[in-house]
CSV table of C-alpha atoms and ligand atoms in Angstrom, one decimal:
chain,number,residue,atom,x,y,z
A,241,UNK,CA,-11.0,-42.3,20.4
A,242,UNK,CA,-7.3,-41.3,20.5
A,243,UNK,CA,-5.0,-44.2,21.9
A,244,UNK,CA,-3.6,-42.2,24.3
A,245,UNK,CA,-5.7,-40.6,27.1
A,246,UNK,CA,-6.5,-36.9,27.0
A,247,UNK,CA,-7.8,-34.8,30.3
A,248,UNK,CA,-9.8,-31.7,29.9
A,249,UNK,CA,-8.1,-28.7,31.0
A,250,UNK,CA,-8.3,-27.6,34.6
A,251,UNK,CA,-10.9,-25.1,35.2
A,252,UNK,CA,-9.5,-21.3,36.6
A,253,UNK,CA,-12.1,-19.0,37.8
A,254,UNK,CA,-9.3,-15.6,37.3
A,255,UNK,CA,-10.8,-12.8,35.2
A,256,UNK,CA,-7.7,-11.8,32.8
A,257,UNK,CA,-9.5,-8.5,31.8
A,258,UNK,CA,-10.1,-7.6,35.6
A,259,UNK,CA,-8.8,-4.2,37.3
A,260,UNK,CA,-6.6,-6.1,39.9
A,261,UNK,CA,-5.2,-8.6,36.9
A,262,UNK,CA,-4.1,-5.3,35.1
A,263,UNK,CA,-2.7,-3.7,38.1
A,264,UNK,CA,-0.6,-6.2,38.7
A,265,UNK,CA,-0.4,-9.3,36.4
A,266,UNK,CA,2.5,-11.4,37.8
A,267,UNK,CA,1.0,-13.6,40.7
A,268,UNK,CA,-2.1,-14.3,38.1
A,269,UNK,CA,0.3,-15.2,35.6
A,270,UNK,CA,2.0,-17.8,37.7
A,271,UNK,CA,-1.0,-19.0,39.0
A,272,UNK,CA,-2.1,-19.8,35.5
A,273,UNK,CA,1.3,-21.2,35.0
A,274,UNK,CA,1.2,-23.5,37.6
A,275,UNK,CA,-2.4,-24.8,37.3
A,276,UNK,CA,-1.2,-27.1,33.8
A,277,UNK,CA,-0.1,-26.4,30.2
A,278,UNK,CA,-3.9,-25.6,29.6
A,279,UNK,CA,-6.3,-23.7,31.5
A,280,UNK,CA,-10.1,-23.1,31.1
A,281,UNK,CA,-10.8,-19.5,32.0
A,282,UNK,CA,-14.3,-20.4,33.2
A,283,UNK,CA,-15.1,-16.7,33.3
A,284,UNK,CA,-15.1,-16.1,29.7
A,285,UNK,CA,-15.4,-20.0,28.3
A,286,UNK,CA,-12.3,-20.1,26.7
A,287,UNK,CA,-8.8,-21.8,27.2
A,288,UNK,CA,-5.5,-20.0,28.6
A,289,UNK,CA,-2.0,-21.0,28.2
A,290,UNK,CA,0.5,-19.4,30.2
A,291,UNK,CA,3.5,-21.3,29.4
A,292,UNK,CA,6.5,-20.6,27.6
A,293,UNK,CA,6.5,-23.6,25.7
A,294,UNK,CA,2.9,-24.4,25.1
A,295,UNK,CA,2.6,-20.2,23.9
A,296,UNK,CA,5.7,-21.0,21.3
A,297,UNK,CA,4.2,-24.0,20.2
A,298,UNK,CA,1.2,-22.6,19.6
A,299,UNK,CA,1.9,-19.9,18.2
A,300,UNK,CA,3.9,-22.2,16.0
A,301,UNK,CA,0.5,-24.4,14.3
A,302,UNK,CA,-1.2,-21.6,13.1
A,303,UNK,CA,-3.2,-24.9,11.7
A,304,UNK,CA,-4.7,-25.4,15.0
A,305,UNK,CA,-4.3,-22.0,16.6
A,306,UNK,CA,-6.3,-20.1,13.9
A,307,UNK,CA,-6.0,-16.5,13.6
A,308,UNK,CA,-8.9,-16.6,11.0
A,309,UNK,CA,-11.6,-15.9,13.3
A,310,UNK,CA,-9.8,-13.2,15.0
A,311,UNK,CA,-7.0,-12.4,17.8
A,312,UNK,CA,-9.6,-11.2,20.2
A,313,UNK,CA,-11.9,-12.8,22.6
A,314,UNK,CA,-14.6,-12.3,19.7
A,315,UNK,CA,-15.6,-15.1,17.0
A,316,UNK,CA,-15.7,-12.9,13.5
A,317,UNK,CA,-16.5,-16.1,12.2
A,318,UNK,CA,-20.3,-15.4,13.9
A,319,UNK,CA,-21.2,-12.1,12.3
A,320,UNK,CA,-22.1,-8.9,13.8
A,321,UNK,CA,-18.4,-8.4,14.5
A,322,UNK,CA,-18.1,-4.4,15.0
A,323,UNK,CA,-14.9,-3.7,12.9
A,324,UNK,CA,-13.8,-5.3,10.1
A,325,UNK,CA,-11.1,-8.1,10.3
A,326,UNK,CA,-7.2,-7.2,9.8
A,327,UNK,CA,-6.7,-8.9,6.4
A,328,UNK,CA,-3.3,-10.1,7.9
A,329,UNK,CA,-3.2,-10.5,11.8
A,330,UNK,CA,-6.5,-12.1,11.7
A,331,UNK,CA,-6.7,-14.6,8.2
A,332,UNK,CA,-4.7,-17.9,7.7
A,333,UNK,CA,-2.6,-18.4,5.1
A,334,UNK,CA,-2.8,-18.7,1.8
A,335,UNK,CA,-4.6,-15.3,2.3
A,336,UNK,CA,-2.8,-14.2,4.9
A,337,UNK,CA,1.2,-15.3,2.7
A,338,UNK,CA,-0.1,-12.3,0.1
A,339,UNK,CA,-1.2,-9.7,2.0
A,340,UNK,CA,2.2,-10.5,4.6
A,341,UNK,CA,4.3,-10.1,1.4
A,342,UNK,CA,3.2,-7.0,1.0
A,343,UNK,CA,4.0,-5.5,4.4
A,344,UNK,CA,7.3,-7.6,4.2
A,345,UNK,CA,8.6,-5.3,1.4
A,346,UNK,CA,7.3,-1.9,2.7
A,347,UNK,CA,8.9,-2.9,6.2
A,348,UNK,CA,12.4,-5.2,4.8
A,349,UNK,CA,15.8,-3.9,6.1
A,350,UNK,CA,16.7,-1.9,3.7
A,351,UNK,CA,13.6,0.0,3.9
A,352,UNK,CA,13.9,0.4,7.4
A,353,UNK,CA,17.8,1.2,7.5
A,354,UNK,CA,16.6,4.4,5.5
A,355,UNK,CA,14.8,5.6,8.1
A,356,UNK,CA,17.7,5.8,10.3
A,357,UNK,CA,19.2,9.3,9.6
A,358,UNK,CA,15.5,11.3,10.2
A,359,UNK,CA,14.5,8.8,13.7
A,360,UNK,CA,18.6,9.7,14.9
A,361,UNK,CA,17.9,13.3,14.2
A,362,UNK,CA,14.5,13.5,15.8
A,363,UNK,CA,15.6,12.0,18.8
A,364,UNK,CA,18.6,13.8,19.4
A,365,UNK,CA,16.9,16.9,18.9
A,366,UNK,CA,14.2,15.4,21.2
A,367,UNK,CA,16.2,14.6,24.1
A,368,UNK,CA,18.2,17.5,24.1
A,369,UNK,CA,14.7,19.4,24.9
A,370,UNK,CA,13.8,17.1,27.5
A,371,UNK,CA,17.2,16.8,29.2
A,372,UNK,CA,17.4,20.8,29.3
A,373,UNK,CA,13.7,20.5,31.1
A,374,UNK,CA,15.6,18.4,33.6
A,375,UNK,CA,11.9,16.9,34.9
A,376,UNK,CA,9.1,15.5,32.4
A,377,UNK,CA,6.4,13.3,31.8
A,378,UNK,CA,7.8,9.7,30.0
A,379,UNK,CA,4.6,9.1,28.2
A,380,UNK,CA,3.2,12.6,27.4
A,381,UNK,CA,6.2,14.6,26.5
A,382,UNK,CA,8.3,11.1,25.1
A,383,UNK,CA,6.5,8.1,24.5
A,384,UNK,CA,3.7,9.0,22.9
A,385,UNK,CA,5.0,12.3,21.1
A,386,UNK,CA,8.4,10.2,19.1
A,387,UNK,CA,6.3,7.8,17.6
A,388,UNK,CA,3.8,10.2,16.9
A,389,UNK,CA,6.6,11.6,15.1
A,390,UNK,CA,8.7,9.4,13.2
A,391,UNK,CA,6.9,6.8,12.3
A,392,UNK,CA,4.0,9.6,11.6
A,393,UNK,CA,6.3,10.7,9.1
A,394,UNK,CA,7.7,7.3,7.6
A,395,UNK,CA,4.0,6.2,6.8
A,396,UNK,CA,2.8,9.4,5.3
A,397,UNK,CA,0.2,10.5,7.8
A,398,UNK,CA,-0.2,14.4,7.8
A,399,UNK,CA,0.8,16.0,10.8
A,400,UNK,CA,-2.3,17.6,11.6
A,401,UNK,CA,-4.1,14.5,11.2
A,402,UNK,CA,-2.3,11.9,13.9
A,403,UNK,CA,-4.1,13.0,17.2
A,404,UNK,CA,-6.9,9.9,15.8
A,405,UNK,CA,-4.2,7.3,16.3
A,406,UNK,CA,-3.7,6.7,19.9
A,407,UNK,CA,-7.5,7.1,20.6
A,408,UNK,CA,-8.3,5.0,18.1
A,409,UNK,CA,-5.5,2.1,19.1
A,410,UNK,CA,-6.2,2.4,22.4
A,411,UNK,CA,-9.8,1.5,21.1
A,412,UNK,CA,-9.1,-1.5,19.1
A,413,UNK,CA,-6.4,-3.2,21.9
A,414,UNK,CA,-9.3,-3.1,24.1
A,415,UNK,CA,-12.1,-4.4,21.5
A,416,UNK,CA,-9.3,-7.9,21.2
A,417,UNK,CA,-10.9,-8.6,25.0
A,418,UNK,CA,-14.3,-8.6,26.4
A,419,UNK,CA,-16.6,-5.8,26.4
A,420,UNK,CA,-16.1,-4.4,29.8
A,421,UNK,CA,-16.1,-1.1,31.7
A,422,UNK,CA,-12.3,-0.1,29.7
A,423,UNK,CA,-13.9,-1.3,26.4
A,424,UNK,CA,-17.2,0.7,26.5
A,425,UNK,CA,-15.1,3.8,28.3
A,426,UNK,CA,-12.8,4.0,25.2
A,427,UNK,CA,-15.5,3.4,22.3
A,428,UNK,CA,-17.1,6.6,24.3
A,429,UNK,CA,-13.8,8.4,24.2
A,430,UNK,CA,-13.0,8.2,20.8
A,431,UNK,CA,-16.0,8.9,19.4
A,432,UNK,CA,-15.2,10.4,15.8
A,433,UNK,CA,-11.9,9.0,15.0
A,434,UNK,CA,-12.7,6.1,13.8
A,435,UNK,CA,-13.9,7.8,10.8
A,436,UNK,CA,-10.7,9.9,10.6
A,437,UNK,CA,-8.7,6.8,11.3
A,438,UNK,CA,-10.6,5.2,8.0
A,439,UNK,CA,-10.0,8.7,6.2
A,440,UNK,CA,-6.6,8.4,7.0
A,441,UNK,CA,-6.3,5.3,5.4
A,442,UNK,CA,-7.1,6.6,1.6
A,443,UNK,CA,-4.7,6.9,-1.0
A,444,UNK,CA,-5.5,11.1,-1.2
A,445,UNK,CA,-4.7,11.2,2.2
A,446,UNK,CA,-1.3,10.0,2.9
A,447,UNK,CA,2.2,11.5,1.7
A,448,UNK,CA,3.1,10.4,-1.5
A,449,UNK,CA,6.4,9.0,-0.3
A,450,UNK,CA,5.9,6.7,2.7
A,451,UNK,CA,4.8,3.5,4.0
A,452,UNK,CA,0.7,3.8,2.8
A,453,UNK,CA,2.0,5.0,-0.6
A,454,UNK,CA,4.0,2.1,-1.3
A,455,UNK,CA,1.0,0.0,0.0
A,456,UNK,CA,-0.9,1.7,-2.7
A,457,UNK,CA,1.5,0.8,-5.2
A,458,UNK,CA,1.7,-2.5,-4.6
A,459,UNK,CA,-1.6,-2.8,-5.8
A,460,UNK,CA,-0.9,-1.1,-8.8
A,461,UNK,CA,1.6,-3.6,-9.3
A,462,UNK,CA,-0.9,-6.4,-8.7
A,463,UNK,CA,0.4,-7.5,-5.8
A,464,UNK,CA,-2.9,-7.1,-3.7
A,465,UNK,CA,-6.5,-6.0,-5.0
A,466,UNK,CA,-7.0,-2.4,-5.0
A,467,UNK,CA,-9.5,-3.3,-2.2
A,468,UNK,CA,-6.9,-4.5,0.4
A,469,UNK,CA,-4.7,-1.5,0.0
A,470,UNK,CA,-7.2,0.9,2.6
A,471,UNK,CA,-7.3,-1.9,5.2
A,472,UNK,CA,-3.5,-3.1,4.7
A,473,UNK,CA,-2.3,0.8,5.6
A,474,UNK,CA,-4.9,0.3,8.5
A,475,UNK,CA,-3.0,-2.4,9.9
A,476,UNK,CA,0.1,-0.3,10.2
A,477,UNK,CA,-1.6,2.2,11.9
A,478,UNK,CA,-3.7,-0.1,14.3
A,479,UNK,CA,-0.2,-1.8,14.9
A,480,UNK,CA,3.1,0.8,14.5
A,481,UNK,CA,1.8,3.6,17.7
A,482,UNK,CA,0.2,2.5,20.3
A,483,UNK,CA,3.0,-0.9,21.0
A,484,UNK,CA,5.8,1.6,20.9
A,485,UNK,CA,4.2,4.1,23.1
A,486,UNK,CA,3.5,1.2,25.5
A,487,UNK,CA,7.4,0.0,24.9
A,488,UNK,CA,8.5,3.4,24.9
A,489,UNK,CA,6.7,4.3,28.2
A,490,UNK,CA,7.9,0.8,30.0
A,491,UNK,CA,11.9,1.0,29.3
A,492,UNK,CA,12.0,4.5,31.0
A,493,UNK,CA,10.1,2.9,33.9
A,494,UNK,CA,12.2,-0.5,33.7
A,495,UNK,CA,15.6,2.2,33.8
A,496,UNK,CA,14.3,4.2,36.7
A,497,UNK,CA,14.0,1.1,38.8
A,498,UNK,CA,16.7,-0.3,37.9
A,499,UNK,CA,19.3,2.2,37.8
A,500,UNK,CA,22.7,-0.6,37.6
A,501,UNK,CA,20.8,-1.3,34.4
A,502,UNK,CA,20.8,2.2,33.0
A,503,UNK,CA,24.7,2.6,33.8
A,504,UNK,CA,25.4,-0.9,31.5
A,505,UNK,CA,23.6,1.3,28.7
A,506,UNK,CA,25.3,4.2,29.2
A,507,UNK,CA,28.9,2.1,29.8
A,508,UNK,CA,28.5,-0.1,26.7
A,509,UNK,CA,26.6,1.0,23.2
A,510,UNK,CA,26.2,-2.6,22.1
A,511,UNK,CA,23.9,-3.3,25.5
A,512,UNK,CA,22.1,-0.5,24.5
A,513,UNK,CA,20.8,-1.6,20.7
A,514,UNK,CA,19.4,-5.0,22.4
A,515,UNK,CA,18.1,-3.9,25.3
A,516,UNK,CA,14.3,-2.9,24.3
A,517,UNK,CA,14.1,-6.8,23.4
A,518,UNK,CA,15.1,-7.6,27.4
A,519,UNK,CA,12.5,-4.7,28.3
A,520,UNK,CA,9.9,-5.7,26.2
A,521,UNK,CA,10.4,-9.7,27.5
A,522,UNK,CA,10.3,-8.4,31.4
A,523,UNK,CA,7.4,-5.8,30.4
A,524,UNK,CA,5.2,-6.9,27.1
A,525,UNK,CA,3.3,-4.2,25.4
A,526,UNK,CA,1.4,-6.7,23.9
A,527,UNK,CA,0.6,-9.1,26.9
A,528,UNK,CA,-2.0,-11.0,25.3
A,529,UNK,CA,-3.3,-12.7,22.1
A,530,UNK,CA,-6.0,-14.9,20.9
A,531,UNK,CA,-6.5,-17.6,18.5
A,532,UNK,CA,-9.0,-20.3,17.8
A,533,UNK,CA,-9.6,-24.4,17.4
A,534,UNK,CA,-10.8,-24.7,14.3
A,535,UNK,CA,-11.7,-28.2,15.6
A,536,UNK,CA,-11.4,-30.7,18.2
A,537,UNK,CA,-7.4,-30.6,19.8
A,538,UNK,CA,-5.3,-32.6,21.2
A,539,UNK,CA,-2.5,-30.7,22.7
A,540,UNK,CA,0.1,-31.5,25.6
A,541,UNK,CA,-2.4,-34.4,26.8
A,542,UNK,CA,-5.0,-31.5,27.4
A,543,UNK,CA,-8.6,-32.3,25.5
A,544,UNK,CA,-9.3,-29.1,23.4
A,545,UNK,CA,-12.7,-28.2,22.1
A,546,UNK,CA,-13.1,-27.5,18.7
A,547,UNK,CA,-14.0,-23.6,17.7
A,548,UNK,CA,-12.5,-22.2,21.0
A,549,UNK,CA,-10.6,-19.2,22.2
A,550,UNK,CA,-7.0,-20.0,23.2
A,551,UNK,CA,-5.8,-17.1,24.9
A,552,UNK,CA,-2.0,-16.7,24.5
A,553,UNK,CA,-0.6,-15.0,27.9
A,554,UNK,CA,2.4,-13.9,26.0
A,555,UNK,CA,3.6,-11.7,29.1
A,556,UNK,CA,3.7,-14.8,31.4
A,557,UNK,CA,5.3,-17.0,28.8
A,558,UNK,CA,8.3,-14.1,29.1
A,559,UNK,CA,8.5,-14.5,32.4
A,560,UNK,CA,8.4,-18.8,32.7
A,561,UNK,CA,10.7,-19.8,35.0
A,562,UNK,CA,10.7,-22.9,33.4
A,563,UNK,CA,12.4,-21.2,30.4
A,564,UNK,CA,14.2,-18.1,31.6
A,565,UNK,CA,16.7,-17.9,34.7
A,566,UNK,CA,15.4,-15.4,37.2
A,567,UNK,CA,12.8,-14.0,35.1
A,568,UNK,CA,11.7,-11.6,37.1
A,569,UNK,CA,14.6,-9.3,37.2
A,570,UNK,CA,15.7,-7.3,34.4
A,571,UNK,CA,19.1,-8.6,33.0
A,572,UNK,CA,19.9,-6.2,29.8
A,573,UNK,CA,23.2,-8.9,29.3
A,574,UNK,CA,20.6,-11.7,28.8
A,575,UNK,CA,20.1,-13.7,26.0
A,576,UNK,CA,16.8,-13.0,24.9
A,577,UNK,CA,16.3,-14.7,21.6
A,578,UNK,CA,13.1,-16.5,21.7
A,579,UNK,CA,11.1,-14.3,23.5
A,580,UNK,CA,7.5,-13.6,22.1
A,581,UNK,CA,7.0,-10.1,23.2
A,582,UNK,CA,7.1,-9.8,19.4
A,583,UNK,CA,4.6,-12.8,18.5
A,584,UNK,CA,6.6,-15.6,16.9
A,585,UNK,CA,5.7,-17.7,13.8
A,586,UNK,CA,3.9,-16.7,10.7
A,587,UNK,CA,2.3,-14.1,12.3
A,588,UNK,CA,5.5,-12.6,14.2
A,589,UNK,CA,5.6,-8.5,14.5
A,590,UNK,CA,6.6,-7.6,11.1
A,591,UNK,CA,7.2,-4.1,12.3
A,592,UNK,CA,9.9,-4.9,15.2
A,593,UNK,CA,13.2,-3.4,13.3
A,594,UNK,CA,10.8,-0.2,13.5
A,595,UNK,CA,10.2,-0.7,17.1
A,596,UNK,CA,13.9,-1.4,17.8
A,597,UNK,CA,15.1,1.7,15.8
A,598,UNK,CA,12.9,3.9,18.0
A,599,UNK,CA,14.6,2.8,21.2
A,600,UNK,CA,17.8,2.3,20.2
A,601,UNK,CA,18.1,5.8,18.5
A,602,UNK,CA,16.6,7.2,21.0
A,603,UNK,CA,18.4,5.4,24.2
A,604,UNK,CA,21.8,6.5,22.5
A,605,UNK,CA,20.8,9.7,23.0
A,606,UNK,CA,19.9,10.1,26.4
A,607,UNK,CA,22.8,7.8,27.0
A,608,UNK,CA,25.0,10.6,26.1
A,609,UNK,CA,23.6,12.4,28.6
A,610,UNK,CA,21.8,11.4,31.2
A,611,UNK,CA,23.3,9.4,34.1
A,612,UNK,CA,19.9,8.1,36.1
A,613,UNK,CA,16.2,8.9,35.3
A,614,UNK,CA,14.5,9.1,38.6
A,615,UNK,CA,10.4,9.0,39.2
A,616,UNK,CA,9.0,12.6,40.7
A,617,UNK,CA,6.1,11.4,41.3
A,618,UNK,CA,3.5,8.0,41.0
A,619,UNK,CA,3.7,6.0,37.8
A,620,UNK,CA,0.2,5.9,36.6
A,621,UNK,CA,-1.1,3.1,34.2
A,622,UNK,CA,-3.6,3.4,31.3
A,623,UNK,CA,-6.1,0.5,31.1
A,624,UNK,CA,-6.4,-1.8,28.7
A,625,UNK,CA,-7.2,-4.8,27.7
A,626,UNK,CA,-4.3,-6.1,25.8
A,627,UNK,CA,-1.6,-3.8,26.6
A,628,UNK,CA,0.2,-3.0,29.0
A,629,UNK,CA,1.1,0.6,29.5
A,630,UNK,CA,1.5,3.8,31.6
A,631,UNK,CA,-0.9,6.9,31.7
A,632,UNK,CA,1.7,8.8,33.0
A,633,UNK,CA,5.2,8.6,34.4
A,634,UNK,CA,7.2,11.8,35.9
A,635,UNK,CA,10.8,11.6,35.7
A,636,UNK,CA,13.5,13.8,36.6
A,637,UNK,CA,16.9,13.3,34.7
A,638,UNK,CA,20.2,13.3,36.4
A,639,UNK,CA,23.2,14.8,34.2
B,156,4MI,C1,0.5,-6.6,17.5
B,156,4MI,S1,-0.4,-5.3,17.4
B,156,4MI,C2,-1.3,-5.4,15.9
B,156,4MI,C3,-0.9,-6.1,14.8
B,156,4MI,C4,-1.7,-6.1,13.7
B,156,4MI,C5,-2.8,-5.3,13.6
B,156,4MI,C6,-3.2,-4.6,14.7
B,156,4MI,C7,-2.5,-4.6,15.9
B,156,4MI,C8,-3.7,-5.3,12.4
B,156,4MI,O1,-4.7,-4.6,12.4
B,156,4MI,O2,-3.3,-5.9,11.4
């Protein structure tokens, strides 16, 4: 008995993985807010925080929010768990400190600040072809086509082989939540690419000069076993697409609607390098994680079970208004450190100076350029159980 009383968690009957939570998850995250630091998402059987400082804290005790049995709604501590574990999103340390280390080198500033030069060129060159166009599509002709690109390149990946990556990461985002229509729907979809994903994680493969190479040869080094090198160049491709596509897709979206916001890009480059962070706070890619109890908690007075989901409503946390002044509305002059669009804590996005090259280089160029993006024609969203994302966005820019 603990000296100091502990309630159970206050029981929410709100599907997370629902159509009408994905088409619109703001009143759902405040409800969760409200209802205490701890919900039990009766649903699915496991606990849901929504706060901004119960998410940062937890995210914080990787001691008692495991990531060792996975960040999805699935227990890969209990077998029959249909992909293999990432060897660094879903281990604790001292396991996970290695295989980090690794990724830490392959992805440290001066890695990345070489990148700059090709990713400035690409999207100039880019966004000169899409402003000529005068109307496109955000996500098929931009989001999902400069990533493709650039970061393509930077790891290695053969050009002919990328079209397996967004299937395949539209795949695994949904296989972190239950196994519902979206989930079943995209295992149908992408059919063989999770064998040319896997192919595309050997040595013979990949470039000899990028990102997977210098995975490999960190095992020659002996930095990792030769056996984590395939699954550590898997984690960068499971990880460095589909987010940016998502991030990529939502910041045209968040400029069209908020065309003020657009101008203080255009008016001030400095506004422009930070504001993906402010766009990815008021729109996460990544809107949810998972960990686990790996045994009985006791956590903001809330009684925890032990070996139980905790999912992490990372999205909702960015939007507390018990944290952030007038969350809702997109402020690119906000001070934005501290928000977890990027994860926080051990397991915070190693790849975010990637992320933020992306938009950056490629906001500076449209900057030059374009005075409002304006939508042609509906938004549509893509699905999906962790992130969020459009299908497809028509936008007509004004010069
Ligand atoms: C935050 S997205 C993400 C991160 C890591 C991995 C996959 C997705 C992985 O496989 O390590």
């Amino acid at each position: 008995m603990s000296a100091i009383a502990e309630i159970d968690a206050p029981t929410i009957a709100i599907n997370p993985f629902s159509e009408s939570f994905s088409d619109d998850p703001y009143p759902f995250h405040e409800q969760l807010r409200d209802a205490g630091p701890v919900v039990w998402l009766s649903k699915y059987g496991i606990y849901g925080m929504a706060r901004y400082a119960e998410v940062q804290a937890a995210l914080n005790d990787w001691q008692t929010f495991m990531s060792g049995a996975g960040a999805g709604i699935q227990d890969l501590r209990k077998g029959n768990a249909w992909r293999p574990r990432s060897i660094v999103l879903e281990v604790d340390p001292p396991l996970h400190d290695e295989t980090r280390a690794v990724l830490a080198r392959v992805l440290s500033g001066p890695a990345i600040k070489k990148l700059r030069p090709a990713f400035e060129a690409e999207a100039e060159r880019l966004v000169e072809d899409l402003v000529s166009r005068g109307t496109f599509d955000a996500v098929d002709d931009l989001a999902m086509v400069y990533p493709l690109k650039v970061m393509g390149d930077a790891v290695g990946v053969p050009l002919q082989d990328r079209e397996c990556l967004l299937p395949f990461s539209n795949m695994l985002f949904n296989s972190f939540g239950p196994e519902n229509d979206i989930f079943r729907q995209s295992i149908t979809e992408s059919g063989a690419v999770v064998k040319q994903l896997f192919a595309q994680c050997e040595r013979a493969a990949l470039s000899p000069d990028g990102f997977g190479a210098q995975i490999y040869q960190a095992a020659d080094e002996g930095r990792i076993s030769a056996d984590k090198a395939p699954s550590l160049v898997r984690s960068v491709l499971s990880a460095g697409f589909d987010t940016t596509v998502a991030g990529l897709g939502n910041a045209i979206y968040a400029f069209a609607v908020n065309p003020d916001q657009w101008q203080l890009v255009r008016e001030d480059p400095a506004v422009g390098r930070t504001a993906f962070d402010e766009i990815i706070r008021w729109e996460s890619p990544v809107q949810t994680f998972f960990r686990t109890t790996p045994r009985a908690v006791a956590f903001e007075g809330v009684h925890l079970e032990a070996d139980r989901k905790v999912l992490l409503f990372l999205a909702a946390a960015n939007r507390d208004p018990r944290h952030w002044d007038n969350p809702d509305r997109l402020d690119l002059r906000r001070k934005t450190i501290g928000h977890v669009a990027f994860g926080s804590g051990i397991h915070v996005c190693i790849g975010m100076m990637v992320a933020r090259l992306e938009a950056e280089l490629l906001f500076a160029a449209f900057a030059k350029r374009v005075k409002a993006f304006e939508l042609v024609g509906a938004p549509r969203r893509r699905r999906n159980n962790t992130l969020r994302t459009f299908a497809s966005l028509p936008v007509r820019v004004v010069c």
